[in-house]
CSV table of C-alpha atoms and ligand atoms in Angstrom, one decimal:
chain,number,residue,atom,x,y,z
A,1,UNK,CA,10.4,-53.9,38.9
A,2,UNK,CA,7.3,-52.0,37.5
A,3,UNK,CA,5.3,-50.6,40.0
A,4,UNK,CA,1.8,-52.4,38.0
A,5,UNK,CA,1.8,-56.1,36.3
A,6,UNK,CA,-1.2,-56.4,34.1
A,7,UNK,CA,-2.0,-59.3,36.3
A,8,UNK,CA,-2.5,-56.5,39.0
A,9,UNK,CA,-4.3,-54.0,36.7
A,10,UNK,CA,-6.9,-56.7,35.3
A,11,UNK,CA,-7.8,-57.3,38.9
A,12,UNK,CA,-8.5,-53.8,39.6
A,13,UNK,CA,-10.3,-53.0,36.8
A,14,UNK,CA,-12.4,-56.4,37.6
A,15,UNK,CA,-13.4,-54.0,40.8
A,16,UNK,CA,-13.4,-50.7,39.0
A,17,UNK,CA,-16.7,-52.1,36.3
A,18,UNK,CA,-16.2,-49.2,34.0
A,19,UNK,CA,-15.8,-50.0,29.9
A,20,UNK,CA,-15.4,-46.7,28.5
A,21,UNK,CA,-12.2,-45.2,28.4
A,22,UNK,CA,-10.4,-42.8,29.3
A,23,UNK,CA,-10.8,-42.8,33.3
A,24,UNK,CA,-8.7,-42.5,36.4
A,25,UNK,CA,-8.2,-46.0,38.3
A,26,UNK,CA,-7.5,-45.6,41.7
A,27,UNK,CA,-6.1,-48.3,43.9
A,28,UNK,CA,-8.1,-47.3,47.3
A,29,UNK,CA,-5.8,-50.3,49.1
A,30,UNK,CA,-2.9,-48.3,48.1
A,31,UNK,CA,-4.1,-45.2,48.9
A,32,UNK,CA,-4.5,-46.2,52.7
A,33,UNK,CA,-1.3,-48.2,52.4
A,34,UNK,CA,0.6,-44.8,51.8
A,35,UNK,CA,-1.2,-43.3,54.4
A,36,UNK,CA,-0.5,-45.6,57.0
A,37,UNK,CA,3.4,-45.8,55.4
A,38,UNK,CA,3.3,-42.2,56.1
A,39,UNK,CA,2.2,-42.1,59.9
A,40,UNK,CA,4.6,-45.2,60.8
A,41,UNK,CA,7.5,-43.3,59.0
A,42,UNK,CA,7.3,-40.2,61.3
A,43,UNK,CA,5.9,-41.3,64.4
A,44,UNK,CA,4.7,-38.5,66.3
A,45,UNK,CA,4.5,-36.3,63.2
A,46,UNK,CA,0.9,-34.8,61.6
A,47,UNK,CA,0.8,-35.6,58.3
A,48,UNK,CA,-1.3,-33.2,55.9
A,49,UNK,CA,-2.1,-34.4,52.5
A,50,UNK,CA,-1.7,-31.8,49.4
A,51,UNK,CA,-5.1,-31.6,48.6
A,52,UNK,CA,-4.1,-29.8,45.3
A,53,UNK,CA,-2.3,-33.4,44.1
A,54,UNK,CA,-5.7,-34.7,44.3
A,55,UNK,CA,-9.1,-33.5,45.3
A,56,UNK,CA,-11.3,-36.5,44.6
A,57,UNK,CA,-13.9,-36.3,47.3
A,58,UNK,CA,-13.2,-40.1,48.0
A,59,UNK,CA,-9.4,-39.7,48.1
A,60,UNK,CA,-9.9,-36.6,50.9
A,61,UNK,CA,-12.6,-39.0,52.6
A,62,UNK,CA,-10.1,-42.0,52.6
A,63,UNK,CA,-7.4,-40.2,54.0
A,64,UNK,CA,-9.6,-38.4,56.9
A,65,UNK,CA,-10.5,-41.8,58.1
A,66,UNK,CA,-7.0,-42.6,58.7
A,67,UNK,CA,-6.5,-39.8,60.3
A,68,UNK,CA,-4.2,-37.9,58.0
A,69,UNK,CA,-4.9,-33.5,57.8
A,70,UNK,CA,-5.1,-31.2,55.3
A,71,UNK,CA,-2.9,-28.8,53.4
A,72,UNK,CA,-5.1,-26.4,51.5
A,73,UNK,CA,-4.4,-23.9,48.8
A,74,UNK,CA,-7.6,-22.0,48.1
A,75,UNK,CA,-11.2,-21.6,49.8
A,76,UNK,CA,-12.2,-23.6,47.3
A,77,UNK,CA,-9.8,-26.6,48.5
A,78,UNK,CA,-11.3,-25.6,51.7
A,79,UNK,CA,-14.8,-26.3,50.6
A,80,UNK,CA,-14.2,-29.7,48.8
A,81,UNK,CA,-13.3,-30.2,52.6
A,82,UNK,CA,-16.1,-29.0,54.6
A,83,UNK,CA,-18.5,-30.7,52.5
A,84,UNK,CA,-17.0,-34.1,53.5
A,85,UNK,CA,-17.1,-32.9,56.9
A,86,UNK,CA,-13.5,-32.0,57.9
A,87,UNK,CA,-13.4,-29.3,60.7
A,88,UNK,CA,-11.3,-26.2,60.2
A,89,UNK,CA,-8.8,-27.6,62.7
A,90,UNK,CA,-7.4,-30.2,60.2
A,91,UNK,CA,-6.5,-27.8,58.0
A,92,UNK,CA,-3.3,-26.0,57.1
A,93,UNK,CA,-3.2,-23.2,54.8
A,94,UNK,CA,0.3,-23.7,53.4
A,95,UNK,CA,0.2,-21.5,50.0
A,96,UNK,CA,2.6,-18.5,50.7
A,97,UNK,CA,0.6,-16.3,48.2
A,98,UNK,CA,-3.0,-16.1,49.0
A,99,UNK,CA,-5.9,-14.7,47.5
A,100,UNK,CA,-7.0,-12.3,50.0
A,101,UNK,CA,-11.1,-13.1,49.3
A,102,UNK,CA,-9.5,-16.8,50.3
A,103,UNK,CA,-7.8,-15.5,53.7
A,104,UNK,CA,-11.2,-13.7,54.8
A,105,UNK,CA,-12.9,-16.8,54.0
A,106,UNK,CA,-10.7,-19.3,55.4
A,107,UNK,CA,-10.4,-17.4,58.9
A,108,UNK,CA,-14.1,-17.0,58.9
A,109,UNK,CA,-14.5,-20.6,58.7
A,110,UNK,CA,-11.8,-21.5,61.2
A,111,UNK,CA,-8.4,-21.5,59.8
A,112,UNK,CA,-5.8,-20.4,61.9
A,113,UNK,CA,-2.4,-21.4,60.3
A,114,UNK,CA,-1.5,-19.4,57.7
A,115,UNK,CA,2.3,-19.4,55.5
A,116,UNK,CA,4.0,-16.2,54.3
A,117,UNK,CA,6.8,-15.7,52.5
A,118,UNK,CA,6.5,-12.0,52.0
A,119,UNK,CA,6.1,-8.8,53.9
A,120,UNK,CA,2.9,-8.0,52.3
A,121,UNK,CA,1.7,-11.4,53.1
A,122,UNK,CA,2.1,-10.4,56.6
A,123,UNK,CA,0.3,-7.3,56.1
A,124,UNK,CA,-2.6,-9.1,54.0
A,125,UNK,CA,-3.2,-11.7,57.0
A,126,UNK,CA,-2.6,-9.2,60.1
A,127,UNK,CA,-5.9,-7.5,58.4
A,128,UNK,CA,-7.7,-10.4,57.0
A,129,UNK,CA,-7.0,-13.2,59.6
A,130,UNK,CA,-6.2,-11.8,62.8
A,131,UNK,CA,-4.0,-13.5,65.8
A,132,UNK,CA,-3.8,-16.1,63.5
A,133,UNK,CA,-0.2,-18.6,63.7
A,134,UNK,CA,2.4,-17.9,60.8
A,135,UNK,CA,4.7,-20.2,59.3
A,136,UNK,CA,7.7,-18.7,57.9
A,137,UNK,CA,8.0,-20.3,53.9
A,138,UNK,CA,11.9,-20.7,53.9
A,139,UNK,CA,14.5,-21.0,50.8
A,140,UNK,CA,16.1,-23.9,50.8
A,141,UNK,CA,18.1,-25.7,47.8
A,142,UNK,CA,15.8,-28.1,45.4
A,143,UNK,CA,18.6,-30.4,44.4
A,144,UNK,CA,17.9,-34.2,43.3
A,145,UNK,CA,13.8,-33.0,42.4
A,146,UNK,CA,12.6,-33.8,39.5
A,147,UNK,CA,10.3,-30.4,39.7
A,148,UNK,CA,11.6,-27.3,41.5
A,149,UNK,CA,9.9,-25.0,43.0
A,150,UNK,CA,12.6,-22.9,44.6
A,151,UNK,CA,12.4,-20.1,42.6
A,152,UNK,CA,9.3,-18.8,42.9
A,153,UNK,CA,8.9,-19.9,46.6
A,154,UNK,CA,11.0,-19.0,50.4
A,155,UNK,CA,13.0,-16.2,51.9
A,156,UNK,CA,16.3,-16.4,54.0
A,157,UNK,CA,16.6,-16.5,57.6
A,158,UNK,CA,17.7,-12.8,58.1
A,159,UNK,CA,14.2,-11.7,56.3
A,160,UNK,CA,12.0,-14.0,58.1
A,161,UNK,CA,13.8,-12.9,61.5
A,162,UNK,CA,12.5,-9.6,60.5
A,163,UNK,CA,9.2,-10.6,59.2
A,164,UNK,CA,8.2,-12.3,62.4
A,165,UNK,CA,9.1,-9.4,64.1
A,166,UNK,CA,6.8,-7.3,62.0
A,167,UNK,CA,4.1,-9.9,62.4
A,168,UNK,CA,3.7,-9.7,66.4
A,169,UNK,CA,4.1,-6.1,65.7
A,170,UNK,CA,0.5,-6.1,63.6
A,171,UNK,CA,-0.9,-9.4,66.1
A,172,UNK,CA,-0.1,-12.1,64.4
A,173,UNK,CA,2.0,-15.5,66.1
A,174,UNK,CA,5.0,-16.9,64.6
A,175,UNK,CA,4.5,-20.4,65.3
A,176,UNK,CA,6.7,-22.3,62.5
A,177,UNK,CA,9.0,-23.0,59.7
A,178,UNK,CA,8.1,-24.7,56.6
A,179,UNK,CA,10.0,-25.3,53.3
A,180,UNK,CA,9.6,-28.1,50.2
A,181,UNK,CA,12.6,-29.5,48.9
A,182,UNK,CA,10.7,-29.6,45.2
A,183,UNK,CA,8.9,-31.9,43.7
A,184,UNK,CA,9.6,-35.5,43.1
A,185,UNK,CA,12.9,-35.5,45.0
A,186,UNK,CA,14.5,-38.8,44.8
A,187,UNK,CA,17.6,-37.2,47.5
A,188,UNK,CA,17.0,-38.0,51.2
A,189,UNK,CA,19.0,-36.0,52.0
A,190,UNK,CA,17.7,-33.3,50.5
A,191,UNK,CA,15.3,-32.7,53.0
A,192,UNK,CA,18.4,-32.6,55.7
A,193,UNK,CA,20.4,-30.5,54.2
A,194,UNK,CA,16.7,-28.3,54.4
A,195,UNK,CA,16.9,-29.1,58.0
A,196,UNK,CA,20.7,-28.4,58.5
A,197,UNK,CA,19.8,-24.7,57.3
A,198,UNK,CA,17.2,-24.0,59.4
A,199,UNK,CA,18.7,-25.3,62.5
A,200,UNK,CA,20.5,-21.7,63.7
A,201,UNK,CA,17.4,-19.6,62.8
A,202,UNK,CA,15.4,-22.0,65.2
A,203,UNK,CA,18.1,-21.6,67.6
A,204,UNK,CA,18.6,-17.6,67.5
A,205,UNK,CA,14.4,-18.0,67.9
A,206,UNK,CA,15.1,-20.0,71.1
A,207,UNK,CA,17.8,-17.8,72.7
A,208,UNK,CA,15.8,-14.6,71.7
A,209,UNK,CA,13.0,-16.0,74.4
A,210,UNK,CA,10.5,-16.6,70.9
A,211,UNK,CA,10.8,-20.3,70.3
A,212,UNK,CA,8.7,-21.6,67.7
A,213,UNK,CA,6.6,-24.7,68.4
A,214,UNK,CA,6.9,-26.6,64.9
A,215,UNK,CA,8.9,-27.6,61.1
A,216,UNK,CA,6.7,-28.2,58.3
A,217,UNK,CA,9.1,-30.8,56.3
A,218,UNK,CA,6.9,-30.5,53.3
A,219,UNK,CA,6.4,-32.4,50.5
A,220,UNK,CA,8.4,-33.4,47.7
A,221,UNK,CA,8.4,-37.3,48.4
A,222,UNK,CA,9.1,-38.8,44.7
A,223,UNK,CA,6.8,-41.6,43.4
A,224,UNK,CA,8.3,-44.5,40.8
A,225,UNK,CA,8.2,-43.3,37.2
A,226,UNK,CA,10.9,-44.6,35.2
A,227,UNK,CA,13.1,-45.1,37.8
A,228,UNK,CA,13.0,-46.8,41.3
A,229,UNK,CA,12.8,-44.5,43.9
A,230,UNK,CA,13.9,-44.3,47.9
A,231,UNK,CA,10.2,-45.4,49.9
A,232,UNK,CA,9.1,-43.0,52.4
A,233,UNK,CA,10.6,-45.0,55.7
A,234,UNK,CA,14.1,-44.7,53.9
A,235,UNK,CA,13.6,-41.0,53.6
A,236,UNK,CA,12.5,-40.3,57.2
A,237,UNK,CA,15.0,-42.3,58.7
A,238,UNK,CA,17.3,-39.9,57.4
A,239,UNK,CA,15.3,-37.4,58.6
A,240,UNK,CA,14.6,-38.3,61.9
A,241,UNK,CA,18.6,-39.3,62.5
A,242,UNK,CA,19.1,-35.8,62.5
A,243,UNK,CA,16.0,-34.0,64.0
A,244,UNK,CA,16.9,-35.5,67.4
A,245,UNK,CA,19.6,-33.9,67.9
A,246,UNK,CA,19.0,-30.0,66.3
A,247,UNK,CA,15.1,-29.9,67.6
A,248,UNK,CA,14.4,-32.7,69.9
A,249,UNK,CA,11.4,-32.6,70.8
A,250,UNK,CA,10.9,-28.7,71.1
A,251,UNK,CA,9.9,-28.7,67.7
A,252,UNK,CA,6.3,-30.8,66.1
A,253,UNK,CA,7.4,-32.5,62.8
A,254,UNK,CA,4.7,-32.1,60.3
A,255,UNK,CA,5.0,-33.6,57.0
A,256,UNK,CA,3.3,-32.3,53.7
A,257,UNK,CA,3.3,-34.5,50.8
A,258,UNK,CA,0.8,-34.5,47.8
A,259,UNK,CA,2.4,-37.0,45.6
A,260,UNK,CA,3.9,-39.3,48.1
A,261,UNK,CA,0.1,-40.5,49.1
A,262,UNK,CA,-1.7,-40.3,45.7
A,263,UNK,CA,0.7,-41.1,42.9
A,264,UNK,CA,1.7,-44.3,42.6
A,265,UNK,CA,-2.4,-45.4,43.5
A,266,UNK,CA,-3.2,-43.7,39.9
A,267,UNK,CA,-3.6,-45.4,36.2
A,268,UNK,CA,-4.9,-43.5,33.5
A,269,UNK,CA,-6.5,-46.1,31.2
A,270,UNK,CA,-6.5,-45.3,27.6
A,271,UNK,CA,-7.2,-46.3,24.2
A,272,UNK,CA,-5.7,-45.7,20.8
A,273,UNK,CA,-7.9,-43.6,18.4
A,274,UNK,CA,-5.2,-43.3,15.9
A,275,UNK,CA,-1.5,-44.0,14.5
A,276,UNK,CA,0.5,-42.7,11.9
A,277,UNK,CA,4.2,-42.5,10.5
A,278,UNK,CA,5.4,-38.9,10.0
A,279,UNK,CA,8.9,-37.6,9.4
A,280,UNK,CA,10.1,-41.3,9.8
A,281,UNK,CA,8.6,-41.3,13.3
A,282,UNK,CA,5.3,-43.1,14.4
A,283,UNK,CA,2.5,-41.4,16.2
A,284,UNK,CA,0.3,-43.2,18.8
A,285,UNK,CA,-2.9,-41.3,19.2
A,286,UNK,CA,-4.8,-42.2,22.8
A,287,UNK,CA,-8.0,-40.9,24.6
A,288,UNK,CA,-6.7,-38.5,26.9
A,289,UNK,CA,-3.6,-36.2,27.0
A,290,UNK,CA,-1.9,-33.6,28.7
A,291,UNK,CA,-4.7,-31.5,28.8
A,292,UNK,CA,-7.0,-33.6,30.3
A,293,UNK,CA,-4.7,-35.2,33.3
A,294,UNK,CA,-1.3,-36.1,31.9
A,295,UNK,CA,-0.1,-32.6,32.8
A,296,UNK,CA,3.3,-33.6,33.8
A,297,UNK,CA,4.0,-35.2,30.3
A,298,UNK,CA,4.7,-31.5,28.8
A,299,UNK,CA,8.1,-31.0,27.7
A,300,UNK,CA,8.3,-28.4,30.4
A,301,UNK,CA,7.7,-31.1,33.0
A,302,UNK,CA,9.1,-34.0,31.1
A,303,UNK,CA,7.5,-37.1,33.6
A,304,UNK,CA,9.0,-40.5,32.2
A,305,UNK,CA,5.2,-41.9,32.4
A,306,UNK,CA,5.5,-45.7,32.4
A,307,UNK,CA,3.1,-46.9,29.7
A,308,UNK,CA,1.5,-50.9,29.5
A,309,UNK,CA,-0.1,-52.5,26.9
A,310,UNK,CA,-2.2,-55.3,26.7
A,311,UNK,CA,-0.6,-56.5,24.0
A,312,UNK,CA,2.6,-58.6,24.3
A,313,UNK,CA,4.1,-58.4,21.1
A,314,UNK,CA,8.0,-59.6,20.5
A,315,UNK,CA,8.8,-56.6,18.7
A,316,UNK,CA,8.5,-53.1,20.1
A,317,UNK,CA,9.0,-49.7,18.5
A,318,UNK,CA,9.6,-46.3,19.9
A,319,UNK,CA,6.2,-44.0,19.5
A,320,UNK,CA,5.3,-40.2,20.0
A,321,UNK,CA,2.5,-41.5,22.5
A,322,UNK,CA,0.1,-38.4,22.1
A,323,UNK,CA,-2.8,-36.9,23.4
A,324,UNK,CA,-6.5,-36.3,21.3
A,325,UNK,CA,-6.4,-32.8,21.1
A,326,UNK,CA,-5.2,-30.3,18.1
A,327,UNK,CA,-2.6,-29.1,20.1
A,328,UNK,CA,1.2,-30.0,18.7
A,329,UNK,CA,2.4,-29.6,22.5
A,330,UNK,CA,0.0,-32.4,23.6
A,331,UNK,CA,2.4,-35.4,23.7
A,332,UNK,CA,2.7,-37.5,26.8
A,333,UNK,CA,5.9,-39.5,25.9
A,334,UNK,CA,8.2,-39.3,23.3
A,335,UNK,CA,10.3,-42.3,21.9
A,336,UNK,CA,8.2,-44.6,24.6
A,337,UNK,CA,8.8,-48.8,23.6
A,338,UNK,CA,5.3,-50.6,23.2
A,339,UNK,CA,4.4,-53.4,20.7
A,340,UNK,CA,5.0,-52.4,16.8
A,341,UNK,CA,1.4,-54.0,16.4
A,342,UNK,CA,-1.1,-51.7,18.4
A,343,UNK,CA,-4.0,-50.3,16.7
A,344,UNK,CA,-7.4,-48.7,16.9
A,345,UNK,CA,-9.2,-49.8,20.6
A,346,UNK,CA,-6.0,-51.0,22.2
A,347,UNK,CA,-5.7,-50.2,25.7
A,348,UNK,CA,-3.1,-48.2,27.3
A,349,UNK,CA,-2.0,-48.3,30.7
A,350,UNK,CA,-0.6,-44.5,31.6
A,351,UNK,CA,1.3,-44.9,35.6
A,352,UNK,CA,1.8,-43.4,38.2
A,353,UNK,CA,-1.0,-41.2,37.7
A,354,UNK,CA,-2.5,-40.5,41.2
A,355,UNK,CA,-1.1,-36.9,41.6
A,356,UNK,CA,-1.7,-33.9,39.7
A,357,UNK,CA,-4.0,-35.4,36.8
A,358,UNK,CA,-7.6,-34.9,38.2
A,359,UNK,CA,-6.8,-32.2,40.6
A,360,UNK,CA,-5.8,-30.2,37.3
A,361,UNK,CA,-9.5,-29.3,36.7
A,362,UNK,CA,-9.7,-26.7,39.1
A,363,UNK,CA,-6.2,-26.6,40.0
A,364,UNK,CA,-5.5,-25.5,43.7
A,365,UNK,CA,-9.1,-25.7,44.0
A,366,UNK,CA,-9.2,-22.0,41.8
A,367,UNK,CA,-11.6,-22.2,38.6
A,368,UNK,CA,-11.0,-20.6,35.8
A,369,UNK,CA,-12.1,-17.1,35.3
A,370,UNK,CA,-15.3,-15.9,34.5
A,371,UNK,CA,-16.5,-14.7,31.0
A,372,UNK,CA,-17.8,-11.7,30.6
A,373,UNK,CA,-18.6,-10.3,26.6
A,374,UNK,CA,-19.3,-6.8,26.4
A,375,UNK,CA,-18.9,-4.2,23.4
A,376,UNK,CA,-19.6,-0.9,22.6
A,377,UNK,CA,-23.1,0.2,21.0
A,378,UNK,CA,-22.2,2.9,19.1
A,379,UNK,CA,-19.3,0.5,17.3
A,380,UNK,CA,-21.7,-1.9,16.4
A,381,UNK,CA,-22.5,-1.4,12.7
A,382,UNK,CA,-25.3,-3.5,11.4
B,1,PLP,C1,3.0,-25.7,49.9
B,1,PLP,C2,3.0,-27.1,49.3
B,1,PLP,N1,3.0,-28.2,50.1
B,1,PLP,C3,3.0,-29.4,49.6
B,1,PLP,C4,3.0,-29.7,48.2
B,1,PLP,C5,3.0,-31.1,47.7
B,1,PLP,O1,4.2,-31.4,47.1
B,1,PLP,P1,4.5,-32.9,46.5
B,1,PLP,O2,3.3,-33.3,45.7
B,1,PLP,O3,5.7,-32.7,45.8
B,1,PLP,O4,4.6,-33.8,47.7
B,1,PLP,C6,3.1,-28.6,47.3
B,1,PLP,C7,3.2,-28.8,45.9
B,1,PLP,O5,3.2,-27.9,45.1
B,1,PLP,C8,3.1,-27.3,47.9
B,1,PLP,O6,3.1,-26.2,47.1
């Protein structure tokens, strides 16, 4: 079953009163459905939303209301959040790599949990946020996500033994773990098998006298591209089957999902600008591309977008559906089936495109860099 109908889209739109494409349509019903789907699934859990999936001032404002906190990356996600009026306590600082500017900054305003995952981490926030609670960025395998992140992310159990001990050493507090099983993980047990590795760590922590007081299960929950995916309650039931009996209720469960809450609430709506046949293949041209909010679409990422027409043609063709920009790389969806008759003004319906499309802007809330052009006079020849 596709996760839109036109029927559903046209009726949105009716709402949405906006002619010119390309925009973002956002289904605010679905939006606090996830929410609440979230806080039913782990009963007892916090659940902080990713602001880096998407940090539309609305979305943020939405999920506040319904009482769902914040994982931030950067100051700057931190000030998209006090200018709505979120106090410092709803806030996580989950990225294990900070900008130390960001640590000063976020302290000063109130943060106190902070992530590591290395020993200069550790050193960075002893200085720069003082006293303040850790959470120990574990390793743990990625398999069944669409989008891993274990690479570049986690240490093993032996190091963050050793790092905690450094860290009440310099003043600091261990006071968690926390791990994400990669993005877009369709495996619910995935997130188990997390758990199932963490479970002796928290264990020597307890019988060393220096339990910890909470698991940050991350993110990672999957949203339905070309395939169906397990819902959020089927995922946690796993979950929490399990948790009973290695943490019980020594440990808080906090959840992290970006995704999860935003992406399937998200239709880019396009039009075509152009079409061609080259190499025996034919082009679709539309408004907007990977550059401007269809990130995942890059071969690198490869998201199976799930693309509607208004048009219902019997006969469909494969198209290179691709982006406005002169940029070969800027193709959302190669050999993609719409109707062989689409032309210039056509609409395009590009789902789910909740998380990671906006956001991108000013990625984890960090612009880009300034410009500074500068020479040297005495090269200058006139
Ligand atoms: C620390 C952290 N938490 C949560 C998330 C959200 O992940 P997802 O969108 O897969 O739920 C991310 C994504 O990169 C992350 O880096």
């Amino acid at each position: 079953m596709s996760l839109y109908t036109l029927d559903k889209i046209h009726r949105l739109l009716a709402g949405a009163r906006m002619e010119e494409t390309p925009f973002l349509l956002l289904d605010e019903n679905r939006l606090r459905e996830n929410a609440r789907r979230f806080k039913a699934a782990f009963p007892g859990g916090r659940i902080f939303f990713s602001v880096k999936a998407n940090n539309h001032p609305q979305v943020l404002r939405l999920f506040a209301e319904e009482g769902i906190d914040f994982d931030v990356a950067s100051w700057g996600e931190i000030e998209y959040l006090a200018a709505i009026g979120i106090p410092a306590e709803r806030m996580i600082f989950s990225a294990p790599t900070k900008i130390p500017r960001h640590i000063e900054q976020a302290y000063r305003f109130g943060v106190r949990v902070f992530a590591f995952d290395s020993a200069l981490e550790v050193e960075k926030l002893a200085r720069l946020a003082p006293g303040s609670l850790l959470m120990a960025r574990m390793a743990v395998d990625n398999e069944g996500s669409f989008w891993p992140l274990e690479r570049k992310f986690g240490i093993q159990p032996d190091e963050a033994l050793h790092l905690f001990d450094t860290a009440v050493k310099l003043g600091l507090k261990p006071y968690g773990l926390t791990f994400h099983v990669g993005s877009q993980n369709s495996d619910p047990l995935a997130w188990v098998r997390a758990l199932e590795r963490l479970h002796p760590l928290w264990q020597t922590l307890e019988q060393k006298g220096s339990p910890l007081a909470c698991i940050n299960i991350g993110g990672g929950f999957p949203s339905q591209f070309d395939q169906p995916v397990p819902p959020v309650d089927e995922i946690a039931a796993q979950i929490l089957r399990r948790w009973q009996g290695w943490f019980g209720k020594r440990a808080q469960l906090w959840v992290e999902p970006g995704r999860g809450l935003v992406g399937e609430a998200g239709i880019m709506v396009t039009s075509v600008i152009n079409r061609a046949r080259r190499n025996g293949q034919e082009w679709l041209y539309v408004d907007t591309g990977v550059f401007h909010g269809l990130i995942e679409g890059l071969e690198m990422f490869h998201f199976p977008y799930n693309v509607l027409s208004e048009k219902q043609d019997e006969t469909l063709i494969p198209y290179t559906l691709s982006g406005p920009t002169c940029d070969s790389a800027d193709v959302i969806r190669s050999e993609v089936l719409l109707p062989a008759s689409l032309t210039l003004g056509d609409r395009l319906y590009i789902f789910p495109a909740g998380a990671y499309t906006n956001s991108l802007e000013q990625y984890n809330g960090i612009p880009f860099p300034p410009v500074i052009l500068t020479g040297v006079k005495a090269e200058v020849s006139v």
